[in-house]
Short mmCIF file of C-alpha atoms and ligand atoms in Angstrom, two decimals:
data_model
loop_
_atom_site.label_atom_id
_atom_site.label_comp_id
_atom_site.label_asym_id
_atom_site.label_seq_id
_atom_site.Cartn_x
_atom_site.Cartn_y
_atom_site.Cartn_z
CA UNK A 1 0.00 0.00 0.00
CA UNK A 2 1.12 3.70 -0.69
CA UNK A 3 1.80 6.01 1.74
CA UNK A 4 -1.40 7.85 0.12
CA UNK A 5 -3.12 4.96 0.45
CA UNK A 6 -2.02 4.49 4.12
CA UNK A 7 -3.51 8.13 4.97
CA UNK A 8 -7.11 7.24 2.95
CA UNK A 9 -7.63 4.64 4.94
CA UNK A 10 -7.02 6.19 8.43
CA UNK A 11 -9.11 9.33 7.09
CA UNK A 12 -11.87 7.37 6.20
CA UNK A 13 -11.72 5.25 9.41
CA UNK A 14 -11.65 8.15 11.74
CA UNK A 15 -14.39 10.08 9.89
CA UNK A 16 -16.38 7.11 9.92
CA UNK A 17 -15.67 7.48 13.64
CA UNK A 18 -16.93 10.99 13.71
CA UNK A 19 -20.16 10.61 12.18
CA UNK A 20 -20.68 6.90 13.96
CA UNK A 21 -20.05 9.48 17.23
CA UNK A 22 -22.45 12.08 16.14
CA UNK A 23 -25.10 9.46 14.90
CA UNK A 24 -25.10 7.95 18.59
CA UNK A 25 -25.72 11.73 20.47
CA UNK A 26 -28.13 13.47 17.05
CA UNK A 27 -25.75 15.63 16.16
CA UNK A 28 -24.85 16.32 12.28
CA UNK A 29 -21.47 15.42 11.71
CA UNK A 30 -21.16 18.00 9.72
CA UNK A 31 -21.30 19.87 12.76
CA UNK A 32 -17.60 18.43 13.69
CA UNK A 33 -14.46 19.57 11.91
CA UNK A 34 -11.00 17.73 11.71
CA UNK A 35 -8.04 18.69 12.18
CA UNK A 36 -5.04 16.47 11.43
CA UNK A 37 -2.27 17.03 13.65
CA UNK A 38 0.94 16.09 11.58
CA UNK A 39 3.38 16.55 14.45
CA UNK A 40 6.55 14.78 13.48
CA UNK A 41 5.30 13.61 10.25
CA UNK A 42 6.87 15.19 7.46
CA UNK A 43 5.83 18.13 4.52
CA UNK A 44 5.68 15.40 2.31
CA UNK A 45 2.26 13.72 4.18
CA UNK A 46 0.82 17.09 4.34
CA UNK A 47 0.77 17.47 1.06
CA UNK A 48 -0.82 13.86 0.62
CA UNK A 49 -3.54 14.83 3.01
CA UNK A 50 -4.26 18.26 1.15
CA UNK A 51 -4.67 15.96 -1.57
CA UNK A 52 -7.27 13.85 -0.04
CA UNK A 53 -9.41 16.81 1.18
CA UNK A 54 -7.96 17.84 4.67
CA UNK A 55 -8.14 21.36 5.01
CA UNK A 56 -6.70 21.71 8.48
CA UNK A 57 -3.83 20.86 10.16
CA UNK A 58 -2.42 20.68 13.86
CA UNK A 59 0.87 20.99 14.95
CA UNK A 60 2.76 21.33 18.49
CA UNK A 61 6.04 23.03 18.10
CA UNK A 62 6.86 26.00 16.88
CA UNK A 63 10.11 25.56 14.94
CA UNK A 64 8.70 22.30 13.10
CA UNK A 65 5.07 23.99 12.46
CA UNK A 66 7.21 27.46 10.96
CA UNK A 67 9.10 24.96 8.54
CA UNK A 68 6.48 23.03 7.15
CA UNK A 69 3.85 26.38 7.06
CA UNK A 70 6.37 27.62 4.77
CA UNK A 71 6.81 24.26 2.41
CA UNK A 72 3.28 23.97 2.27
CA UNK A 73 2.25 27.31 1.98
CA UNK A 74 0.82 26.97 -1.63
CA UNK A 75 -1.74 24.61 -0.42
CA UNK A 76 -4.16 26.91 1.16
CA UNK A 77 -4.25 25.37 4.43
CA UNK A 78 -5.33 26.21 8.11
CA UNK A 79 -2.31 25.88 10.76
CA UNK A 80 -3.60 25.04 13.82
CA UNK A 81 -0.89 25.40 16.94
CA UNK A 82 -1.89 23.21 19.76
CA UNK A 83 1.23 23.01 21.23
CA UNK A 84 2.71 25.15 24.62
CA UNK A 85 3.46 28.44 23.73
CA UNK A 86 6.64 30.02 25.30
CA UNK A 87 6.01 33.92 25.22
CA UNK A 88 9.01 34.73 23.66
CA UNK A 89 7.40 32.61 20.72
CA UNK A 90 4.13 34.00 20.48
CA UNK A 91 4.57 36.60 17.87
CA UNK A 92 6.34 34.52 15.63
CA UNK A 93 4.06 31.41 16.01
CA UNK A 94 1.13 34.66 15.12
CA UNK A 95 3.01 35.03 11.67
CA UNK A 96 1.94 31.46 10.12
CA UNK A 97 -0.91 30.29 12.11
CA UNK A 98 -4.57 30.75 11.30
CA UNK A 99 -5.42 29.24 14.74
CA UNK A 100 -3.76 29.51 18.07
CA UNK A 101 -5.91 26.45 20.65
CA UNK A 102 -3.25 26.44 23.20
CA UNK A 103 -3.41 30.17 24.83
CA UNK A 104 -3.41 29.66 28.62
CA UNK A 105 -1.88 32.80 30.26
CA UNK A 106 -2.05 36.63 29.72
CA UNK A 107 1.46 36.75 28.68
CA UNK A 108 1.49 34.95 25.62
CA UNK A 109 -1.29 37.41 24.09
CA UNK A 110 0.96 40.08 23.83
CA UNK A 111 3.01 38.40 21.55
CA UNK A 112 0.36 36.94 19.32
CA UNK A 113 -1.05 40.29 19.38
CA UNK A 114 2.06 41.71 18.03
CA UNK A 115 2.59 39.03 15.41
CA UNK A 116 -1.02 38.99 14.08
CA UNK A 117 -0.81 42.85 13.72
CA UNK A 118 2.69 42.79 11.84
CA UNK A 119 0.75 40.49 9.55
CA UNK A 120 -2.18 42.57 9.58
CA UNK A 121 -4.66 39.78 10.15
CA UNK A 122 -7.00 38.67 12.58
CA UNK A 123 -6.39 35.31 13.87
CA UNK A 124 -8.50 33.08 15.90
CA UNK A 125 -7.60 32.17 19.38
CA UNK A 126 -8.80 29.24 21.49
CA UNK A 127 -8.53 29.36 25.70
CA UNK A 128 -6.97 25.99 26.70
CA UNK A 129 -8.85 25.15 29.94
CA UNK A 130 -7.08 22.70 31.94
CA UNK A 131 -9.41 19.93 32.73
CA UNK A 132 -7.04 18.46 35.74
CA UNK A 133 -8.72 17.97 39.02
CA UNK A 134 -8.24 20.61 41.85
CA UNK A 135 -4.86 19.99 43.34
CA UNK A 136 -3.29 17.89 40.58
CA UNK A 137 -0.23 18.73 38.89
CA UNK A 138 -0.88 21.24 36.06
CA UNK A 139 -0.16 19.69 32.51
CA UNK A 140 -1.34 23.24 30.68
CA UNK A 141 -4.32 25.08 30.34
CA UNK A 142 -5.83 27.99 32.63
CA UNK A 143 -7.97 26.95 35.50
CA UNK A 144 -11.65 27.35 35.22
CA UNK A 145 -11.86 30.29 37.96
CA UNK A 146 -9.07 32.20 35.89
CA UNK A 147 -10.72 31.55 32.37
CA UNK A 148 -12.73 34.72 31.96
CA UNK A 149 -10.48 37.60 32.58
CA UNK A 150 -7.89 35.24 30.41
CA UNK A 151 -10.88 35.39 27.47
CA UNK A 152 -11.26 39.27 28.56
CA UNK A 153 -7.42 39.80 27.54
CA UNK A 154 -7.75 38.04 24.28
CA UNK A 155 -10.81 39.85 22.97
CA UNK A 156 -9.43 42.93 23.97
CA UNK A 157 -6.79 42.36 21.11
CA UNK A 158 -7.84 43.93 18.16
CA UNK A 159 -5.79 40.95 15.79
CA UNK A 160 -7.21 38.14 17.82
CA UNK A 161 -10.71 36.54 17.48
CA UNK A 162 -11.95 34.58 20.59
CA UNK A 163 -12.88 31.72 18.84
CA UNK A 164 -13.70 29.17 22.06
CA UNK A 165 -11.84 27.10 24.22
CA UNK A 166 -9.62 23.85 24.07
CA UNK A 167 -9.05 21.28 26.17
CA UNK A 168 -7.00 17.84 26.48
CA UNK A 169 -8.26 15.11 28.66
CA UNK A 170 -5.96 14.45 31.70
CA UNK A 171 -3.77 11.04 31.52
CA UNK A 172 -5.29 8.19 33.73
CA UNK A 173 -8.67 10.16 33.80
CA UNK A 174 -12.03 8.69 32.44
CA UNK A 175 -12.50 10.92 28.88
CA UNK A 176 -16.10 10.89 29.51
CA UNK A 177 -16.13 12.18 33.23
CA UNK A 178 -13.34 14.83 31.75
CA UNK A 179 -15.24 16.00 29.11
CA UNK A 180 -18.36 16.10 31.09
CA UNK A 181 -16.96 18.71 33.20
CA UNK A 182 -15.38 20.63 30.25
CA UNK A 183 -19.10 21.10 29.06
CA UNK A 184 -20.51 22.57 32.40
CA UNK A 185 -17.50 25.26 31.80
CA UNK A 186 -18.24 26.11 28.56
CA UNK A 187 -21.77 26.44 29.17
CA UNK A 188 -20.64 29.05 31.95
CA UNK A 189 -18.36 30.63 29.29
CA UNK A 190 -20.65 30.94 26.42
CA UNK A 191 -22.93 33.02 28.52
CA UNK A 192 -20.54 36.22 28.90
CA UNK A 193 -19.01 35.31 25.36
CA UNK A 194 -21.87 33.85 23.52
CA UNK A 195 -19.62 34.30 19.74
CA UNK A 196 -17.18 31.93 20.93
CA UNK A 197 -18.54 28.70 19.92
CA UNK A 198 -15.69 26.58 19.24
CA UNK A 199 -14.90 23.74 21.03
CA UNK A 200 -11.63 21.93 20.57
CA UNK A 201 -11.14 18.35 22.64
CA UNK A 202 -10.96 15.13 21.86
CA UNK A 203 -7.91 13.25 19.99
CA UNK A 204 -7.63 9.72 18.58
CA UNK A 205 -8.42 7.96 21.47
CA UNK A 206 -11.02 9.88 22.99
CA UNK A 207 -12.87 11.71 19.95
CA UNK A 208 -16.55 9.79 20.61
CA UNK A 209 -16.62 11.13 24.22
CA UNK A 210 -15.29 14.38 23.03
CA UNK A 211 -18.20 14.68 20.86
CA UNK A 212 -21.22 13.49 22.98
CA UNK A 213 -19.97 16.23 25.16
CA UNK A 214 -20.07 19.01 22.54
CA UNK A 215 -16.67 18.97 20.48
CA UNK A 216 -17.07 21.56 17.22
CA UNK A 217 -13.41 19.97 16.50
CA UNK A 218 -10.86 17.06 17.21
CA UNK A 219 -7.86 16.64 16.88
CA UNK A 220 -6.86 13.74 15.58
CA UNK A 221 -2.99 12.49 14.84
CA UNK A 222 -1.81 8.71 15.34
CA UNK A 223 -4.88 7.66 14.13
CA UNK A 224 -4.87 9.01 10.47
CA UNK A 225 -0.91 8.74 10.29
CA UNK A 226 -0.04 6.44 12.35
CA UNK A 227 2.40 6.10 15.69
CA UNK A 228 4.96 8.87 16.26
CA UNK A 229 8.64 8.20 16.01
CA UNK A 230 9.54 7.75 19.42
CA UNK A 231 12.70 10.07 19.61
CA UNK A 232 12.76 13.44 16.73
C1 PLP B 301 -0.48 15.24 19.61
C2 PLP B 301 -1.71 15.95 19.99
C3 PLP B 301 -2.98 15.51 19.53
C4 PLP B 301 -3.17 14.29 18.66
O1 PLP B 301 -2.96 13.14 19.42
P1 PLP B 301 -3.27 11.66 18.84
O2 PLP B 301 -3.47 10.86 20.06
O3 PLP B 301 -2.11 11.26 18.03
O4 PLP B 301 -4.51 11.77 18.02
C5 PLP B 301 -4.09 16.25 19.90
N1 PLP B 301 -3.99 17.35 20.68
C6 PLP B 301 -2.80 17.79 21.14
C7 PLP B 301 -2.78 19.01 22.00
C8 PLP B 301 -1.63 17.11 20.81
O5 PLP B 301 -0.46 17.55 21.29
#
């Protein structure tokens, strides 16, 4: 089989997966975007997935995502950066990416605020809520309680777009139960920003739960391309 080949298939399984998910909860699937995080996968199956209809991509650090924006910048696609942003980043992460889903702390708006303005475009920003339980070890994301004076500081930017919030379901934690309480904090969200509708959670393993609790988008990588190298 072909590498394209390889890539069809895992499309078409995980979509299959998508709507199977919707089906089960009444929403349309069309109601669910994908976005196929190539993270350590080279230009080469970008291009192959532009080729069999993906339209948007994911990608987790900075000086990997910059590379390949620029290789593949005649396909017309939207760079998603889901990865931790260190501030002194920010800006230049703002000059390629179309989406930012990983904002968790005042600081880093500055800098996407400069970038997005040297650009002169508005790009959309998602608020990555961390979904750990209270007194766990933070992986990323802002807590709940500090979400909406973080979502304050990004629509105060006049180059960013609050688009919604992201979120990544703690290791060793049921999905379900995780994204169960993501939805209660949206629901608070939405109410003071009612525009912000997106919802990014949900990855290979845990995109059905994701979605019965309200996903607009997963993000879905080893299950399209299949596993990461271990060391890159
Ligand atoms: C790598 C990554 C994904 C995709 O993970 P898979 O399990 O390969 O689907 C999704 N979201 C984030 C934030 C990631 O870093």
């Amino acid at each position: 089989m072909s590498r394209l080949d390889d890539l069809a298939a895992g499309l078409a399984t995980v979509r299959g997966r998508i709507s199977g998910a919707c089906r089960e909860v009444g929403r349309d699937p069309d109601s669910v975007s994908l976005v196929v995080v190539t993270k350590f996968f080279p230009a080469s199956d970008v291009r192959l997935l532009a080729e069999l209809g993906v339209t948007d991509v994911g990608e987790n650090r900075h000086q990997e995502a910059e590379t390949k924006a620029r290789d593949c910048a005649d396909l017309g696609l939207r760079w998603h950066f889901i990865g931790g942003l260190q501030s002194n980043k920010a800006a230049a992460v703002a000059a390629y990416a179309d989406v930012v889903e990983s904002v968790d702390r005042p600081k880093v708006v500055t800098g996407l605020e400069r970038g997005a303005a040297a650009r002169d475009q508005v790009i959309d920003v998602l608020v990555q809520v961390s979904l750990d339980p209270p007194g766990a070890e933070h992986r990323a994301g802002v807590d709940p309680e500090q979400l909406d004076a973080l979502a304050r500081t990004v629509s105060g930017a006049s180059h960013l777009n609050l688009a919604g919030l992201m979120a990544v379901a703690p290791l060793g934690e049921d999905p379900d139960r995780a994204f169960a309480r993501l939805a209660e904090v949206r629901q608070r969200f939405l109410a003071s920003h009612p525009a912000a509708v997106t919802l990014s959670a949900g990855m290979s393993g845990d995109l059905q739960a994701a979605i019965a609790h309200g996903a607009t988008h997963v993000r879905v990588g080893s299950a399209i391309l299949g596993p990461r190298p271990e060391i890159l």
